Amino acid sequence: MQRYFLNESAEIGSTAVIDTKEDVHHIKNVMRQQPGDALIINFTNGTYQVTIDEMSDKVLVRVTEALELNTELPVHITIASGLLKNDKYEWMLQKATELGASQFMPFQGEFSVVKWDNKKADKKLERFRKIIKEAAEQSYRQQLPVIKFTNHLRELNGQFDHVIIAYEESAKNQEQRAFQQAIKNFNKGDRVLLVFGPEGGLSPKEIEMVDGITAGLGPRILRAETAPLYALSAISYHMELLG
């Protein structure tokens, strides 16, 4: 059953309106649903099954059932990563959303090939939010990840319970214990920041800006768009499958 997101609360018997152009088009023309059909909507206070009452340029639904689901990672993961070339960042966003990331913070790294100004950043973020939303719906997420551009890595300090900086030199030196130990210290509900560089990596100056630990992600050197997915998979395995 198709999932959608609405930024409002709900209760059994209440009604809601889906008026986003893309969602209405998807319901009517892609899924070809009719009044009486059921949908699943993630509201701000939970996930509910709803029934379509009316359809026009909007879709009016009635809330019929609260669903006891738990598809979110037990920790809140923020991916701060340097801007990447071509569509690599978009691909990473899609897959990291599927793997459970809660927030994305792209930044202009010292070694980033890609350069943004404020106008370009606004346009890119609009597209990125669409990619995130589609990936969240496809993967049955219950919360919609957010994304915001940061101009300076120092802005990240003080917001998180754990900060891990993926560092290429640590991987080259076969350092693998720091990441493993950090995951063991995670508790349910913790806010975790994972920092990744662009294709050229992080500079020593950038690493000093962030108040966290440096860690290798296994014995191999991963691409900038692959490393966040490795980290998310490892965290999911430790906290959801082993637990």
mmCIF file of C-alpha atoms in Angstrom:
data_model
loop_
_atom_site.group_PDB
_atom_site.id
_atom_site.type_symbol
_atom_site.label_atom_id
_atom_site.label_comp_id
_atom_site.label_asym_id
_atom_site.label_seq_id
_atom_site.Cartn_x
_atom_site.Cartn_y
_atom_site.Cartn_z
ATOM 1 C CA MET A 1 0.000 0.000 0.000
ATOM 2 C CA GLN A 2 1.451 3.356 -1.034
ATOM 3 C CA ARG A 3 2.813 5.639 1.713
ATOM 4 C CA TYR A 4 2.622 9.435 1.869
ATOM 5 C CA PHE A 5 3.616 12.169 4.340
ATOM 6 C CA LEU A 6 1.479 14.959 5.807
ATOM 7 C CA ASN A 7 2.841 17.592 8.163
ATOM 8 C CA GLU A 8 -0.098 17.523 10.594
ATOM 9 C CA SER A 9 -1.428 15.321 13.360
ATOM 10 C CA ALA A 10 -4.327 12.857 13.047
ATOM 11 C CA GLU A 11 -6.720 10.705 15.055
ATOM 12 C CA ILE A 12 -9.229 8.002 14.236
ATOM 13 C CA GLY A 13 -12.192 9.524 12.417
ATOM 14 C CA SER A 14 -10.477 12.774 11.477
ATOM 15 C CA THR A 15 -10.115 13.939 7.887
ATOM 16 C CA ALA A 16 -7.114 15.265 6.011
ATOM 17 C CA VAL A 17 -6.406 16.720 2.596
ATOM 18 C CA ILE A 18 -3.583 15.694 0.283
ATOM 19 C CA ASP A 19 -3.031 18.703 -1.953
ATOM 20 C CA THR A 20 0.568 18.391 -3.073
ATOM 21 C CA LYS A 21 0.502 18.331 -6.859
ATOM 22 C CA GLU A 22 2.939 15.419 -7.153
ATOM 23 C CA ASP A 23 1.095 13.292 -4.573
ATOM 24 C CA VAL A 24 -2.319 13.926 -6.116
ATOM 25 C CA HIS A 25 -0.967 13.021 -9.545
ATOM 26 C CA HIS A 26 0.589 9.837 -8.161
ATOM 27 C CA ILE A 27 -2.612 8.747 -6.420
ATOM 28 C CA LYS A 28 -4.925 9.497 -9.350
ATOM 29 C CA ASN A 29 -2.850 8.808 -12.453
ATOM 30 C CA VAL A 30 -0.062 6.448 -11.400
ATOM 31 C CA MET A 31 -1.736 4.285 -8.757
ATOM 32 C CA ARG A 32 -5.198 4.890 -10.342
ATOM 33 C CA GLN A 33 -6.908 4.816 -6.985
ATOM 34 C CA GLN A 34 -10.568 5.619 -6.439
ATOM 35 C CA PRO A 35 -12.820 6.748 -3.549
ATOM 36 C CA GLY A 36 -13.046 3.888 -1.082
ATOM 37 C CA ASP A 37 -9.454 2.764 -1.642
ATOM 38 C CA ALA A 38 -6.986 2.760 1.245
ATOM 39 C CA LEU A 39 -3.672 4.605 1.685
ATOM 40 C CA ILE A 40 -1.110 4.814 4.439
ATOM 41 C CA ILE A 41 -0.100 8.261 5.639
ATOM 42 C CA ASN A 42 2.714 9.211 8.006
ATOM 43 C CA PHE A 43 1.371 12.061 10.126
ATOM 44 C CA THR A 44 3.437 13.947 12.683
ATOM 45 C CA ASN A 45 1.999 11.859 15.524
ATOM 46 C CA GLY A 46 2.144 8.421 13.906
ATOM 47 C CA THR A 47 1.308 6.255 10.924
ATOM 48 C CA TYR A 48 -2.329 5.691 9.976
ATOM 49 C CA GLN A 49 -4.353 3.888 7.356
ATOM 50 C CA VAL A 50 -6.842 6.168 5.642
ATOM 51 C CA THR A 51 -9.679 5.770 3.163
ATOM 52 C CA ILE A 52 -10.144 8.058 0.172
ATOM 53 C CA ASP A 53 -13.464 9.938 0.441
ATOM 54 C CA GLU A 54 -13.263 12.407 -2.445
ATOM 55 C CA MET A 55 -10.937 13.149 -5.339
ATOM 56 C CA SER A 56 -10.612 16.272 -7.475
ATOM 57 C CA ASP A 57 -7.543 18.488 -7.691
ATOM 58 C CA LYS A 58 -7.101 17.372 -4.086
ATOM 59 C CA VAL A 59 -7.599 14.065 -2.294
ATOM 60 C CA LEU A 60 -9.783 14.057 0.824
ATOM 61 C CA VAL A 61 -9.121 11.124 3.157
ATOM 62 C CA ARG A 62 -10.638 9.818 6.386
ATOM 63 C CA VAL A 63 -8.410 8.274 9.070
ATOM 64 C CA THR A 64 -9.556 4.731 9.855
ATOM 65 C CA GLU A 65 -6.775 2.890 11.709
ATOM 66 C CA ALA A 66 -3.596 3.571 13.689
ATOM 67 C CA LEU A 67 -0.743 1.334 12.590
ATOM 68 C CA GLU A 68 1.836 0.002 15.031
ATOM 69 C CA LEU A 69 4.960 0.244 12.900
ATOM 70 C CA ASN A 70 8.617 0.869 13.690
ATOM 71 C CA THR A 71 10.752 1.372 10.616
ATOM 72 C CA GLU A 72 13.094 4.087 11.917
ATOM 73 C CA LEU A 73 16.642 3.550 13.142
ATOM 74 C CA PRO A 74 16.834 3.690 16.958
ATOM 75 C CA VAL A 75 19.350 6.554 16.705
ATOM 76 C CA HIS A 76 19.055 9.852 14.837
ATOM 77 C CA ILE A 77 21.798 9.881 12.182
ATOM 78 C CA THR A 78 22.957 13.083 10.483
ATOM 79 C CA ILE A 79 25.162 12.713 7.409
ATOM 80 C CA ALA A 80 27.425 15.733 6.902
ATOM 81 C CA SER A 81 29.272 15.271 3.633
ATOM 82 C CA GLY A 82 31.213 17.375 1.208
ATOM 83 C CA LEU A 83 29.617 18.262 -2.116
ATOM 84 C CA LEU A 84 30.157 15.640 -4.820
ATOM 85 C CA LYS A 85 30.418 15.779 -8.585
ATOM 86 C CA ASN A 86 27.651 14.958 -11.060
ATOM 87 C CA ASP A 87 24.771 12.942 -9.595
ATOM 88 C CA LYS A 88 26.819 11.144 -6.941
ATOM 89 C CA TYR A 89 25.344 13.159 -4.084
ATOM 90 C CA GLU A 90 21.798 12.516 -5.302
ATOM 91 C CA TRP A 91 22.500 8.776 -5.431
ATOM 92 C CA MET A 92 23.905 8.859 -1.911
ATOM 93 C CA LEU A 93 20.865 10.787 -0.653
ATOM 94 C CA GLN A 94 18.482 8.235 -2.085
ATOM 95 C CA LYS A 95 20.286 5.212 -0.669
ATOM 96 C CA ALA A 96 21.062 6.784 2.708
ATOM 97 C CA THR A 97 17.387 7.667 3.098
ATOM 98 C CA GLU A 98 16.510 4.026 2.420
ATOM 99 C CA LEU A 99 19.070 2.991 5.065
ATOM 100 C CA GLY A 100 17.577 5.249 7.738
ATOM 101 C CA ALA A 101 19.446 8.574 7.831
ATOM 102 C CA SER A 102 17.431 11.307 9.555
ATOM 103 C CA GLN A 103 19.223 14.430 8.351
ATOM 104 C CA PHE A 104 21.656 15.529 5.653
ATOM 105 C CA MET A 105 24.024 18.485 5.842
ATOM 106 C CA PRO A 106 26.012 19.011 2.635
ATOM 107 C CA PHE A 107 28.949 21.386 2.987
ATOM 108 C CA GLN A 108 31.494 23.113 0.770
ATOM 109 C CA GLY A 109 34.663 21.174 1.562
ATOM 110 C CA GLU A 110 38.147 22.555 1.122
ATOM 111 C CA PHE A 111 38.835 19.869 -1.495
ATOM 112 C CA SER A 112 35.365 19.941 -3.084
ATOM 113 C CA VAL A 113 35.426 20.177 -6.857
ATOM 114 C CA VAL A 114 31.783 21.291 -6.871
ATOM 115 C CA LYS A 115 31.141 24.915 -5.890
ATOM 116 C CA TRP A 116 27.796 26.363 -4.777
ATOM 117 C CA ASP A 117 26.566 29.894 -4.290
ATOM 118 C CA ASN A 118 23.394 30.623 -2.306
ATOM 119 C CA LYS A 119 21.195 30.683 -5.414
ATOM 120 C CA LYS A 120 22.474 27.331 -6.630
ATOM 121 C CA ALA A 121 22.200 25.865 -3.131
ATOM 122 C CA ASP A 122 18.497 26.761 -2.916
ATOM 123 C CA LYS A 123 17.789 25.185 -6.300
ATOM 124 C CA LYS A 124 19.747 22.042 -5.471
ATOM 125 C CA LEU A 125 18.100 21.606 -2.073
ATOM 126 C CA GLU A 126 14.661 21.771 -3.672
ATOM 127 C CA ARG A 127 15.585 18.864 -5.949
ATOM 128 C CA PHE A 128 17.262 16.966 -3.105
ATOM 129 C CA ARG A 129 14.107 17.177 -0.973
ATOM 130 C CA LYS A 130 12.105 15.586 -3.763
ATOM 131 C CA ILE A 131 14.606 12.721 -4.025
ATOM 132 C CA ILE A 132 14.520 12.215 -0.252
ATOM 133 C CA LYS A 133 10.712 12.210 -0.146
ATOM 134 C CA GLU A 134 10.407 9.621 -2.919
ATOM 135 C CA ALA A 135 13.027 7.392 -1.287
ATOM 136 C CA ALA A 136 11.343 7.697 2.112
ATOM 137 C CA GLU A 137 7.980 6.669 0.677
ATOM 138 C CA GLN A 138 9.472 3.769 -1.265
ATOM 139 C CA SER A 139 11.346 2.407 1.763
ATOM 140 C CA TYR A 140 8.383 2.714 4.161
ATOM 141 C CA ARG A 141 10.038 5.355 6.322
ATOM 142 C CA GLN A 142 7.828 6.946 8.962
ATOM 143 C CA GLN A 143 9.782 10.177 9.235
ATOM 144 C CA LEU A 144 10.875 12.398 6.383
ATOM 145 C CA PRO A 145 14.616 13.198 6.543
ATOM 146 C CA VAL A 146 15.525 16.866 6.382
ATOM 147 C CA ILE A 147 18.370 18.508 4.494
ATOM 148 C CA LYS A 148 20.079 21.855 4.967
ATOM 149 C CA PHE A 149 23.282 23.333 3.605
ATOM 150 C CA THR A 150 25.969 24.392 6.062
ATOM 151 C CA ASN A 151 28.658 26.927 5.227
ATOM 152 C CA HIS A 152 31.032 26.001 8.027
ATOM 153 C CA LEU A 153 31.851 22.762 9.791
ATOM 154 C CA ARG A 154 32.143 24.558 13.125
ATOM 155 C CA GLU A 155 28.359 25.016 13.007
ATOM 156 C CA LEU A 156 27.994 21.287 13.683
ATOM 157 C CA ASN A 157 29.606 21.337 17.125
ATOM 158 C CA GLY A 158 27.434 20.975 20.206
ATOM 159 C CA GLN A 159 24.384 19.512 18.482
ATOM 160 C CA PHE A 160 25.120 15.794 18.863
ATOM 161 C CA ASP A 161 25.742 13.057 21.422
ATOM 162 C CA HIS A 162 28.318 11.308 19.229
ATOM 163 C CA VAL A 163 30.470 12.648 16.389
ATOM 164 C CA ILE A 164 32.449 10.332 14.098
ATOM 165 C CA ILE A 165 34.695 11.647 11.339
ATOM 166 C CA ALA A 166 35.417 9.129 8.596
ATOM 167 C CA TYR A 167 39.104 9.657 7.890
ATOM 168 C CA GLU A 168 40.972 8.100 4.988
ATOM 169 C CA GLU A 169 44.299 8.069 6.833
ATOM 170 C CA SER A 170 42.768 5.985 9.632
ATOM 171 C CA ALA A 171 41.619 3.424 7.075
ATOM 172 C CA LYS A 172 45.060 3.358 5.462
ATOM 173 C CA ASN A 173 46.592 2.643 8.869
ATOM 174 C CA GLN A 174 44.178 -0.275 9.367
ATOM 175 C CA GLU A 175 42.503 1.501 12.291
ATOM 176 C CA GLN A 176 39.136 -0.192 12.687
ATOM 177 C CA ARG A 177 38.401 -0.240 16.407
ATOM 178 C CA ALA A 178 37.301 3.380 16.875
ATOM 179 C CA PHE A 179 34.162 3.063 14.740
ATOM 180 C CA GLN A 180 33.249 -0.285 16.276
ATOM 181 C CA GLN A 181 33.668 1.065 19.806
ATOM 182 C CA ALA A 182 31.705 4.211 19.019
ATOM 183 C CA ILE A 183 28.699 2.200 17.826
ATOM 184 C CA LYS A 184 28.782 0.152 21.034
ATOM 185 C CA ASN A 185 28.323 3.389 22.991
ATOM 186 C CA PHE A 186 25.172 4.406 21.108
ATOM 187 C CA ASN A 187 21.918 4.443 23.083
ATOM 188 C CA LYS A 188 18.406 4.543 21.730
ATOM 189 C CA GLY A 189 17.431 8.094 20.843
ATOM 190 C CA ASP A 190 21.004 9.420 20.621
ATOM 191 C CA ARG A 191 21.835 12.046 18.022
ATOM 192 C CA VAL A 192 24.804 10.931 15.925
ATOM 193 C CA LEU A 193 26.807 12.989 13.429
ATOM 194 C CA LEU A 194 28.794 11.187 10.737
ATOM 195 C CA VAL A 195 31.195 13.434 8.805
ATOM 196 C CA PHE A 196 32.509 12.530 5.344
ATOM 197 C CA GLY A 197 34.696 14.469 2.965
ATOM 198 C CA PRO A 198 34.176 15.072 -0.769
ATOM 199 C CA GLU A 199 36.120 13.122 -3.413
ATOM 200 C CA GLY A 200 39.352 14.779 -2.281
ATOM 201 C CA GLY A 201 38.769 13.931 1.374
ATOM 202 C CA LEU A 202 38.907 16.157 4.443
ATOM 203 C CA SER A 203 41.807 18.468 5.135
ATOM 204 C CA PRO A 204 43.582 18.394 8.526
ATOM 205 C CA LYS A 205 42.186 21.881 9.139
ATOM 206 C CA GLU A 206 38.620 20.663 8.582
ATOM 207 C CA ILE A 207 39.089 17.718 10.928
ATOM 208 C CA GLU A 208 40.254 20.093 13.655
ATOM 209 C CA MET A 209 37.058 22.117 13.219
ATOM 210 C CA VAL A 210 34.826 19.243 14.301
ATOM 211 C CA ASP A 211 34.749 18.065 17.901
ATOM 212 C CA GLY A 212 34.663 14.294 17.310
ATOM 213 C CA ILE A 213 36.690 11.134 16.859
ATOM 214 C CA THR A 214 38.363 10.070 13.617
ATOM 215 C CA ALA A 215 37.745 6.523 12.477
ATOM 216 C CA GLY A 216 38.432 4.198 9.595
ATOM 217 C CA LEU A 217 35.602 2.279 7.956
ATOM 218 C CA GLY A 218 37.269 -1.060 7.409
ATOM 219 C CA PRO A 219 40.489 -1.932 5.573
ATOM 220 C CA ARG A 220 39.430 -0.620 2.162
ATOM 221 C CA ILE A 221 39.270 2.959 0.910
ATOM 222 C CA LEU A 222 35.661 3.773 0.052
ATOM 223 C CA ARG A 223 34.355 6.331 -2.411
ATOM 224 C CA ALA A 224 32.862 9.502 -0.958
ATOM 225 C CA GLU A 225 29.333 8.419 -1.925
ATOM 226 C CA THR A 226 29.809 4.853 -0.627
ATOM 227 C CA ALA A 227 31.246 5.562 2.829
ATOM 228 C CA PRO A 228 27.998 6.947 4.360
ATOM 229 C CA LEU A 229 26.121 3.852 3.191
ATOM 230 C CA TYR A 230 28.709 1.552 4.759
ATOM 231 C CA ALA A 231 28.432 3.400 8.066
ATOM 232 C CA LEU A 232 24.621 3.356 8.064
ATOM 233 C CA SER A 233 24.570 -0.362 7.250
ATOM 234 C CA ALA A 234 26.986 -1.145 10.077
ATOM 235 C CA ILE A 235 24.934 0.879 12.564
ATOM 236 C CA SER A 236 21.705 -0.780 11.437
ATOM 237 C CA TYR A 237 23.227 -4.240 11.757
ATOM 238 C CA HIS A 238 24.551 -3.563 15.249
ATOM 239 C CA MET A 239 21.461 -1.843 16.646
ATOM 240 C CA GLU A 240 18.612 -3.557 14.806
ATOM 241 C CA LEU A 241 19.714 -7.044 13.823
ATOM 242 C CA LEU A 242 22.095 -7.944 16.664
ATOM 243 C CA GLY A 243 19.877 -6.263 19.231
#
